[in-house]
Coordinates of C-alpha atoms in Angstrom, one line a residue:
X426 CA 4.0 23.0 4.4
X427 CA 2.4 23.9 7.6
X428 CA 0.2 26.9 6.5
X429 CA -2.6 26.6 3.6
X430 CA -2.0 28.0 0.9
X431 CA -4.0 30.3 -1.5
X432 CA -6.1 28.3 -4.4
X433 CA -5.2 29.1 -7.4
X434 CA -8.1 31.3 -9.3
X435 CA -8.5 29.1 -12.1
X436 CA -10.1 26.5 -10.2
X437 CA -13.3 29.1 -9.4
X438 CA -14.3 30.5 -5.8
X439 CA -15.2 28.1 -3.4
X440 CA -17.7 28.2 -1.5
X441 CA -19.6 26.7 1.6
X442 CA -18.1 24.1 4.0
X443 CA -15.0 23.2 2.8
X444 CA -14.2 19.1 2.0
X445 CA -12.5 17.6 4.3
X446 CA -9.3 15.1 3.0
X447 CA -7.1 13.2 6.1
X448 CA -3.7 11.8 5.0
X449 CA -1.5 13.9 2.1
X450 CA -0.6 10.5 0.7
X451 CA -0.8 9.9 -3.0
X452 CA -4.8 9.0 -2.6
X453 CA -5.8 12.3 -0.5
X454 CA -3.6 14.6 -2.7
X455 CA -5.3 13.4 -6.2
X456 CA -8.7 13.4 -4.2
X457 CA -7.6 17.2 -3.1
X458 CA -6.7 17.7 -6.7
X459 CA -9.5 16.4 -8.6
X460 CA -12.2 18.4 -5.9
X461 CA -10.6 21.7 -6.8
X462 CA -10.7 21.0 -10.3
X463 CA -14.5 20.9 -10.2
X464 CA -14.3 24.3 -7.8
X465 CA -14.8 22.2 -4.4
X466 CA -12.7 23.7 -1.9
X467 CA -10.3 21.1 -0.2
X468 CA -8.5 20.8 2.5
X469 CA -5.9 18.1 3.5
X470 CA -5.6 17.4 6.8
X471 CA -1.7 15.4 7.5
X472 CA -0.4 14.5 10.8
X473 CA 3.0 14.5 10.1
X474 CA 4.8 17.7 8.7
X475 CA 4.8 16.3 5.2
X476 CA 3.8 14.8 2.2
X477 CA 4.2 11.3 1.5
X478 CA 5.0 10.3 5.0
X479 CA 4.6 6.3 4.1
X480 CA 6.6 6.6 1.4
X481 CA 9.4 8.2 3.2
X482 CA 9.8 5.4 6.0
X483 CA 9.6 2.5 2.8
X484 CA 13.1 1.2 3.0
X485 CA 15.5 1.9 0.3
X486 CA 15.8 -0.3 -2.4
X487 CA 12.0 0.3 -3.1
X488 CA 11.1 1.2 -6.4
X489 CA 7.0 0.8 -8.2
X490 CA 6.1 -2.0 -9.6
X491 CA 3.7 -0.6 -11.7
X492 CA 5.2 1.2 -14.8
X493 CA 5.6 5.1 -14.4
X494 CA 3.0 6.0 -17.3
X495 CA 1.0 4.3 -15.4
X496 CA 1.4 5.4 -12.2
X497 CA 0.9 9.1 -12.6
X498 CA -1.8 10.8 -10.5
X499 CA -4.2 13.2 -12.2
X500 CA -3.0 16.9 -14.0
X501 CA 0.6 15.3 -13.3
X502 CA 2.8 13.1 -14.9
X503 CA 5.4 11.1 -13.2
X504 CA 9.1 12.9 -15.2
X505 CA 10.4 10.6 -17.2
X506 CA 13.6 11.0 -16.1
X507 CA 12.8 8.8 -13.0
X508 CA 12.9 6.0 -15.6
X509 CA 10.3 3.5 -16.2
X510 CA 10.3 1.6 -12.5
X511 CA 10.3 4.8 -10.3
X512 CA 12.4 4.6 -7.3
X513 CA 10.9 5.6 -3.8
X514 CA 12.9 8.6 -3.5
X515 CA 11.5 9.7 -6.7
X516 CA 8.1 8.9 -5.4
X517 CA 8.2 11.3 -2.6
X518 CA 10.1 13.8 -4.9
X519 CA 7.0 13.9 -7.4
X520 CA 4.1 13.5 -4.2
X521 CA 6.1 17.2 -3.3
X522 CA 6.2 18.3 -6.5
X523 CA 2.5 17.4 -7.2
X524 CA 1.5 19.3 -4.1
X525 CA 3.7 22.4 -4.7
X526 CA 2.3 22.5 -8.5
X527 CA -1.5 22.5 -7.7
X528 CA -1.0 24.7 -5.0
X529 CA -2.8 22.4 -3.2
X530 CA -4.5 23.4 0.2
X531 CA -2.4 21.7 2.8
X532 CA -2.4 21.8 6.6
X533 CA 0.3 19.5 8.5
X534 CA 1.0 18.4 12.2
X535 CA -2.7 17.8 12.5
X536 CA -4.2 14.4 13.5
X537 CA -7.5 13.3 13.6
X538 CA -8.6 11.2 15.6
X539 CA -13.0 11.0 15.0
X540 CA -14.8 11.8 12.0
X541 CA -18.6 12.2 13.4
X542 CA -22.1 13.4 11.8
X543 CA -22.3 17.4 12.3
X544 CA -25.2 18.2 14.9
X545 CA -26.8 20.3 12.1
X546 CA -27.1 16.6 9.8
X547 CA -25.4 18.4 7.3
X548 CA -21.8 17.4 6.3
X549 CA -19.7 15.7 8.9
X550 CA -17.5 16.8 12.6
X551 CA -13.9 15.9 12.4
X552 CA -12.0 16.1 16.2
X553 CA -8.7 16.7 15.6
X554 CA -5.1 17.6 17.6
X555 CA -5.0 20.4 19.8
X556 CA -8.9 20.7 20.7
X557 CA -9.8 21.2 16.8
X558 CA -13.1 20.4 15.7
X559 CA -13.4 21.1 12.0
X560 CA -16.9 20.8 10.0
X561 CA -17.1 19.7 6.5
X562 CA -19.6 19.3 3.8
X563 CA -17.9 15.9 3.0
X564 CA -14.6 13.8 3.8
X565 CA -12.7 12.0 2.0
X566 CA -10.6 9.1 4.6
X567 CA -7.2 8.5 2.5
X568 CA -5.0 7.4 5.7
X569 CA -3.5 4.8 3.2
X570 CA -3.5 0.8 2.9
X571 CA -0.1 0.1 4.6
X572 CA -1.2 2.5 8.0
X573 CA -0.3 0.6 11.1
X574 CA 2.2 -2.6 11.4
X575 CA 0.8 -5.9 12.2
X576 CA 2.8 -8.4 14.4
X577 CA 1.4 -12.1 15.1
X578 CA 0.8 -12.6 18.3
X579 CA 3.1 -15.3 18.5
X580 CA 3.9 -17.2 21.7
X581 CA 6.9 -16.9 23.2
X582 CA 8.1 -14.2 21.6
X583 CA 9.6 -11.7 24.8
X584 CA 11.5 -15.2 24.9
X585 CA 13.4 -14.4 22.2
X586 CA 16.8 -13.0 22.8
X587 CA 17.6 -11.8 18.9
X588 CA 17.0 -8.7 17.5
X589 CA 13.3 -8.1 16.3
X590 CA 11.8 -5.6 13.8
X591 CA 8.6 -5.9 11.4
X592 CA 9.7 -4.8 8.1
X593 CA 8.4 -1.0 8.6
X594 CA 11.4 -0.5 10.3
X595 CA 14.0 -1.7 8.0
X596 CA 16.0 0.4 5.8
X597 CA 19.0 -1.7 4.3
X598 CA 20.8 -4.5 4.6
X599 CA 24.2 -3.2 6.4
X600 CA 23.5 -3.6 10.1
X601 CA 22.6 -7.2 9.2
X602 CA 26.3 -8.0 7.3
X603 CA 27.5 -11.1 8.5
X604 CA 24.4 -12.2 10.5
X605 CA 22.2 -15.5 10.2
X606 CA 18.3 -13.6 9.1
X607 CA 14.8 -15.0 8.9
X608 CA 12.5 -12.6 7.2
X609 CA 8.8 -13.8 7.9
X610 CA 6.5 -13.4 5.1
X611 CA 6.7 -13.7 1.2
X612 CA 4.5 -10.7 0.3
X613 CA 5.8 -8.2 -2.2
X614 CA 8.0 -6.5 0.8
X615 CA 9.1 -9.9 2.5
X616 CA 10.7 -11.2 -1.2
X617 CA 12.1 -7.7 -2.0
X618 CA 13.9 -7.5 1.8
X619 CA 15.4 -10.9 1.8
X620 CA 16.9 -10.5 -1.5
X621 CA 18.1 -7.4 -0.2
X622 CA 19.7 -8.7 3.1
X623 CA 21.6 -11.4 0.6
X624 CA 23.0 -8.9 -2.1
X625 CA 23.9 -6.8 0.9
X626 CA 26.0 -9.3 2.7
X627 CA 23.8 -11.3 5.0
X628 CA 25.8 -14.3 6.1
X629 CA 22.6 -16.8 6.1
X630 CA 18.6 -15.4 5.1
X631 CA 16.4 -17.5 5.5
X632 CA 12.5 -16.8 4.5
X633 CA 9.7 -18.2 6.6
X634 CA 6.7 -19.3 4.2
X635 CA 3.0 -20.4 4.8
X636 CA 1.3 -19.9 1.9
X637 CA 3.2 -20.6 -1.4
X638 CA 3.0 -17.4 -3.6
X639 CA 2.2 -16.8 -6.9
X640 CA 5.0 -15.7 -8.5
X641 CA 5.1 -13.1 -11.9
X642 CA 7.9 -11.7 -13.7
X643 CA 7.6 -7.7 -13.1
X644 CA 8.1 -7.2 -17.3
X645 CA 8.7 -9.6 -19.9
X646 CA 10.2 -9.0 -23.1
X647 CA 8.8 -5.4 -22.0
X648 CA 5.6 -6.1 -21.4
X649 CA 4.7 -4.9 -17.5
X650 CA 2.7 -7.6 -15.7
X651 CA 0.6 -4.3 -14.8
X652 CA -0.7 -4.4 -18.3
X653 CA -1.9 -8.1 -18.0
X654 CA -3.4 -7.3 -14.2
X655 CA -5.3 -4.3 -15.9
X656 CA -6.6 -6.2 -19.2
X657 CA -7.6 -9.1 -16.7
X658 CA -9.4 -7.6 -13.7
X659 CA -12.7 -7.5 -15.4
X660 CA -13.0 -11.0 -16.2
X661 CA -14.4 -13.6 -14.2
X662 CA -12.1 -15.3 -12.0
X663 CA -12.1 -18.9 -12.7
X664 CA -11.6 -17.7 -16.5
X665 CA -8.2 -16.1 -15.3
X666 CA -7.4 -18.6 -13.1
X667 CA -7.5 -20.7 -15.8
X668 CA -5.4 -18.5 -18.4
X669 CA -2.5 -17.6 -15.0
X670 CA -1.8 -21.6 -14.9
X671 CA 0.2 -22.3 -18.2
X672 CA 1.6 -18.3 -18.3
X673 CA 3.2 -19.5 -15.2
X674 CA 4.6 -22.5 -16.4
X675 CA 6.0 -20.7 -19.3
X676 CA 7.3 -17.2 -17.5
X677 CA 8.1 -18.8 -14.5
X678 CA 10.3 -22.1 -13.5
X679 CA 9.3 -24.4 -10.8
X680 CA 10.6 -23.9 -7.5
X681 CA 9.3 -27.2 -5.6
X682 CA 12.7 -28.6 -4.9
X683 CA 13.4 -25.5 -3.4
X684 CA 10.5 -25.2 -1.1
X685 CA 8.5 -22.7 -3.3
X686 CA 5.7 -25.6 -5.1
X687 CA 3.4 -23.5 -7.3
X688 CA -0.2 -22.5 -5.2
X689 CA -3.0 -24.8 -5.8
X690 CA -4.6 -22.3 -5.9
X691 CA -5.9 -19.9 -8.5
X692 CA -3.7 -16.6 -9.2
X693 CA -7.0 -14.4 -9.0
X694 CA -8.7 -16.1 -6.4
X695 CA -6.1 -15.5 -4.4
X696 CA -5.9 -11.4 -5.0
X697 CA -10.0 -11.6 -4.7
X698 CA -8.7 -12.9 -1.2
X699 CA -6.4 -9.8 -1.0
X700 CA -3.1 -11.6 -1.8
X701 CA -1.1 -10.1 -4.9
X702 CA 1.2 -12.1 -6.8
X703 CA 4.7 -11.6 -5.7
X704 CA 6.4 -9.8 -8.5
X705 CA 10.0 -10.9 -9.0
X706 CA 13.0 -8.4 -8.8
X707 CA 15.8 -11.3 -8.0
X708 CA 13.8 -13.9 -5.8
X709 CA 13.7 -16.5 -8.2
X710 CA 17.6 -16.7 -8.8
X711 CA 18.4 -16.2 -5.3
X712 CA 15.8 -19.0 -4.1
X713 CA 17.1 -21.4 -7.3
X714 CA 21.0 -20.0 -6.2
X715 CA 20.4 -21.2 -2.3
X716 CA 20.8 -17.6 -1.3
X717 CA 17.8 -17.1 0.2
X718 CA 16.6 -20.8 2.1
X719 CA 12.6 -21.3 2.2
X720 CA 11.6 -22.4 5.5
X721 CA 8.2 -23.6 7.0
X722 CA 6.0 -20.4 8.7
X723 CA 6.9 -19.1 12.3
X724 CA 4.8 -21.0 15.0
X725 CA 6.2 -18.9 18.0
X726 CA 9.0 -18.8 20.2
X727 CA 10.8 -21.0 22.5
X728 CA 13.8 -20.6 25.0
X729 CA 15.2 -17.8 22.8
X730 CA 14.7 -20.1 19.3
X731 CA 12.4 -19.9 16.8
X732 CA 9.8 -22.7 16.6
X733 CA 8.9 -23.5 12.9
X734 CA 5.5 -25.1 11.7
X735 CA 7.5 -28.4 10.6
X736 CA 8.8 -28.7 14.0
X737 CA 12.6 -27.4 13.8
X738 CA 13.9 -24.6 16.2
X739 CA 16.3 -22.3 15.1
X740 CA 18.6 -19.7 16.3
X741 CA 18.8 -16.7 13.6
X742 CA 20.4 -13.7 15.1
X743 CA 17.6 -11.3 13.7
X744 CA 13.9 -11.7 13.0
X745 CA 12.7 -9.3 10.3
X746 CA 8.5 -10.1 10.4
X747 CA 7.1 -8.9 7.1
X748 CA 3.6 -9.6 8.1
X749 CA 1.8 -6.6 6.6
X750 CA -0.7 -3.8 8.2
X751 CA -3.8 -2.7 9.4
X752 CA -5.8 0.1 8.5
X753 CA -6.4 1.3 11.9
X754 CA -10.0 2.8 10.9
X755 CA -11.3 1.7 14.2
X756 CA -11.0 4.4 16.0
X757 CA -11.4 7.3 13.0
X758 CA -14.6 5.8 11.7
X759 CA -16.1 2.3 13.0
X760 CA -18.5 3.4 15.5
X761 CA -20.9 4.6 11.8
X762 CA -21.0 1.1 10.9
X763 CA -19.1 1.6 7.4
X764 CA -16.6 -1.0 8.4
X765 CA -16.8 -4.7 7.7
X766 CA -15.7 -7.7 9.9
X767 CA -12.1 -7.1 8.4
X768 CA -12.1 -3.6 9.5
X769 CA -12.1 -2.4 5.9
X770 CA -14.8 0.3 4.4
X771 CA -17.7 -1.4 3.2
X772 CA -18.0 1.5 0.6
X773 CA -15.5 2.4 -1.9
X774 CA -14.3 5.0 -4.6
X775 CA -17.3 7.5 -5.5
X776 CA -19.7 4.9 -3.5
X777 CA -20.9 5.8 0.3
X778 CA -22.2 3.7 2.9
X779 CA -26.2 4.1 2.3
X780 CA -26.0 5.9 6.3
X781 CA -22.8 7.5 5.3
X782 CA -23.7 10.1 2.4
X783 CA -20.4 12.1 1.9
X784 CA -17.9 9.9 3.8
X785 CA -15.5 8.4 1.2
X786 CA -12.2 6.6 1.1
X787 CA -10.2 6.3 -1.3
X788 CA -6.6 3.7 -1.1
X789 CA -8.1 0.6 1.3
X790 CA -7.8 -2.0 -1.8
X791 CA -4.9 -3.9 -3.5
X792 CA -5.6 -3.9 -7.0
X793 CA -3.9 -6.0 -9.8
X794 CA -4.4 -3.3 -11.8
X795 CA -2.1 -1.0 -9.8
X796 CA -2.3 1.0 -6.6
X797 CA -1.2 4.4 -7.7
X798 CA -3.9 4.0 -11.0
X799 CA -6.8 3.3 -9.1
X800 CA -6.0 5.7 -6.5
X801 CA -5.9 8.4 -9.4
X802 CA -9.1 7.4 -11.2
X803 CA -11.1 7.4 -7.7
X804 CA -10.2 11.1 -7.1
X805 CA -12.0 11.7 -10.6
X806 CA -14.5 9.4 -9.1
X807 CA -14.9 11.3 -5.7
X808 CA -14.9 14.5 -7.4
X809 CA -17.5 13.7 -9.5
X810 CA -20.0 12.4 -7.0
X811 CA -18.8 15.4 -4.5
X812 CA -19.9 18.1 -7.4
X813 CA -22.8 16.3 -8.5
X814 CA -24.5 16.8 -4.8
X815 CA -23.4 20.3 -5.1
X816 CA -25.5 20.9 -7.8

């Protein structure tokens, strides 16, 4: 999908500068969507030479954990034939299909690299690869949440004479068969990668833990926790803080003698501090089975061991560091002040930064609601506040 293609007549002639959409994720191809919809000409601007190129380097056992009715982006549904948890091939399968469908305006292997205000004060200068500079009315910044790979800085490490990765680079278990494996970090990805490792013959995983995680059944008795997270999210946060404490105890057994104490504190406190419950596809029984060992969080590095926060040094033969990303907006966007301390837009959705009229982004949250669901109703949101300063 290197060229553009031809919008389709239905959507009405465009006209003026064109809006401007970086990354051809699920984010910037609803946002590309939803603008043509309302007759805004966009363009989607993708560095690599596809769609969907974070979901393609996910590693394989990955499938949504948000139900596929609800994770359908807009004038699309997800097929149900991908069944109700949809794998990640079948996510990159629909993100082509999606694009190919709205004959969406697509223009791969180019990378920008500064989004600045147009010397005219009207719309905005994007520098791209190969010389490019590229003027649009307005730009919508969907580069996606999990952008660039985040490694502690932790002493000692060139020290360390095992093999190293950080999860974005793990696939599946079978080059680690046989072999003693700390994963670092019980996020969503850490949990899913050391079960993983232990269904896929890991001789010894191990699973480094700071903070204890909330813990939530993906679907009980059929009920998707993404239903709860999406009747919940508006309430006030001690209230459902309050209401998480005995669902646990009843949907969830306690796994203190195994290392894994339930948090102290509050379910939705802790996803207002960006941390989503860890939803369980097998951790539980492999935790309660001894398969996967809880072990105090990586301190550093020491003589070709690892140095654990309780003290003890050991010797796995890999170190798998699921430790999240950054969203790498620096560069792209924080010299026009609509980033915060965290490096995170300061502005949202349909809402702009008030020196920032027509910059948007769309995809920089975590919401208990559902990723792909918010992503779709913030291209509606977008699209909306794009047309209504058209008018």
């Amino acid at each position: 999908m290197s060229d553009s293609s031809t919008p389709p007549h239905s959507f009405g002639p465009p006209t003026g500068r064109p809006v401007y959409v970086i990354g051809a994720g699920p984010g910037g191809l609803a946002a590309a969507y939803a603008l043509r919809a309302r007759g805004v000409r966009a363009v989607v601007l993708e560095k690599s030479d596809r769609v969907g190129a974070s979901w393609r380097r996910h590693y394989d056992r990955l499938h949504l954990h948000t139900t596929r009715r609800l994770s359908g982006l807009p004038g699309l549904p997800i097929p149900r034939r991908f069944g109700r948890w949809v794998s990640r091939d079948n996510v990159v399968r629909y993100l082509e299909k999606y694009a190919e469908h709205h004959e969406l305006e697509i223009v791969t292997g180019v990378e920008v690299s500064r989004v600045e205000r147009a010397a005219d004060g009207d719309g905005w200068l994007l520098r791209a690869s190969g010389g490019r500079e590229l003027t649009g009315r307005a730009v919508v910044v969907a580069t996606g949440f999990n952008h660039t790979p985040r490694v502690p800085d932790w002493p000692g490490r060139d020290t360390y004479t095992g093999e190293f990765l950080h999860a974005s680079a793990y696939r599946d278990a079978r080059p680690f068969a046989g072999r003693d494996v700390l994963v670092v970090g019980v996020g969503n990805t850490g949990a899913e990668i050391a079960v993983d490792l232990v269904e896929g013959g890991a001789a010894r995983v191990r699973l480094a833990v700071r903070n204890a995680p909330h813990i939530v059944r993906r679907s009980t008795a059929g009920w998707a926790a993404q239903y709860t997270g999406i009747l919940v999210r508006r309430l006030p946060v001690r209230l459902v803080d309050r209401l998480a404490r005995p669902m646990a105890r009843l949907s969830t057994p306690d796994l203190s003698a195994h290392g894994l104490p339930r948090p102290d504190t509050g379910l939705y406190s802790r996803v207002r501090q960006g941390a989503i419950p860890v939803q369980d596809v097998g951790l539980i029984d492999a935790v309660q089975q001894g398969r996967v060992e809880i072990v105090a969080a990586l301190e550093g590095f020491e003589d070709g061991k690892v140095v654990l926060a309780d003290g003890d040094r050991i010797s796995p033969d890999a170190v798998i560091a699921a430790t999240g990303y950054t969203r790498a907006l620096e560069e792209l966007v924080g010299h026009l002040g609509v980033l915060d301390e965290r490096g995170r837009p300061v502005a949202h959705g349909p809402r702009t930064a008030a020196d920032a009229q027509g910059l948007y982004f769309t995809g920089y949250t975590n919401p208990i609601s559902g990723m792909l669901r918010e992503l779709a109703r913030d291209a509606e949101r977008i699209a909306r506040a794009v047309a209504r300063k058209r008018a």
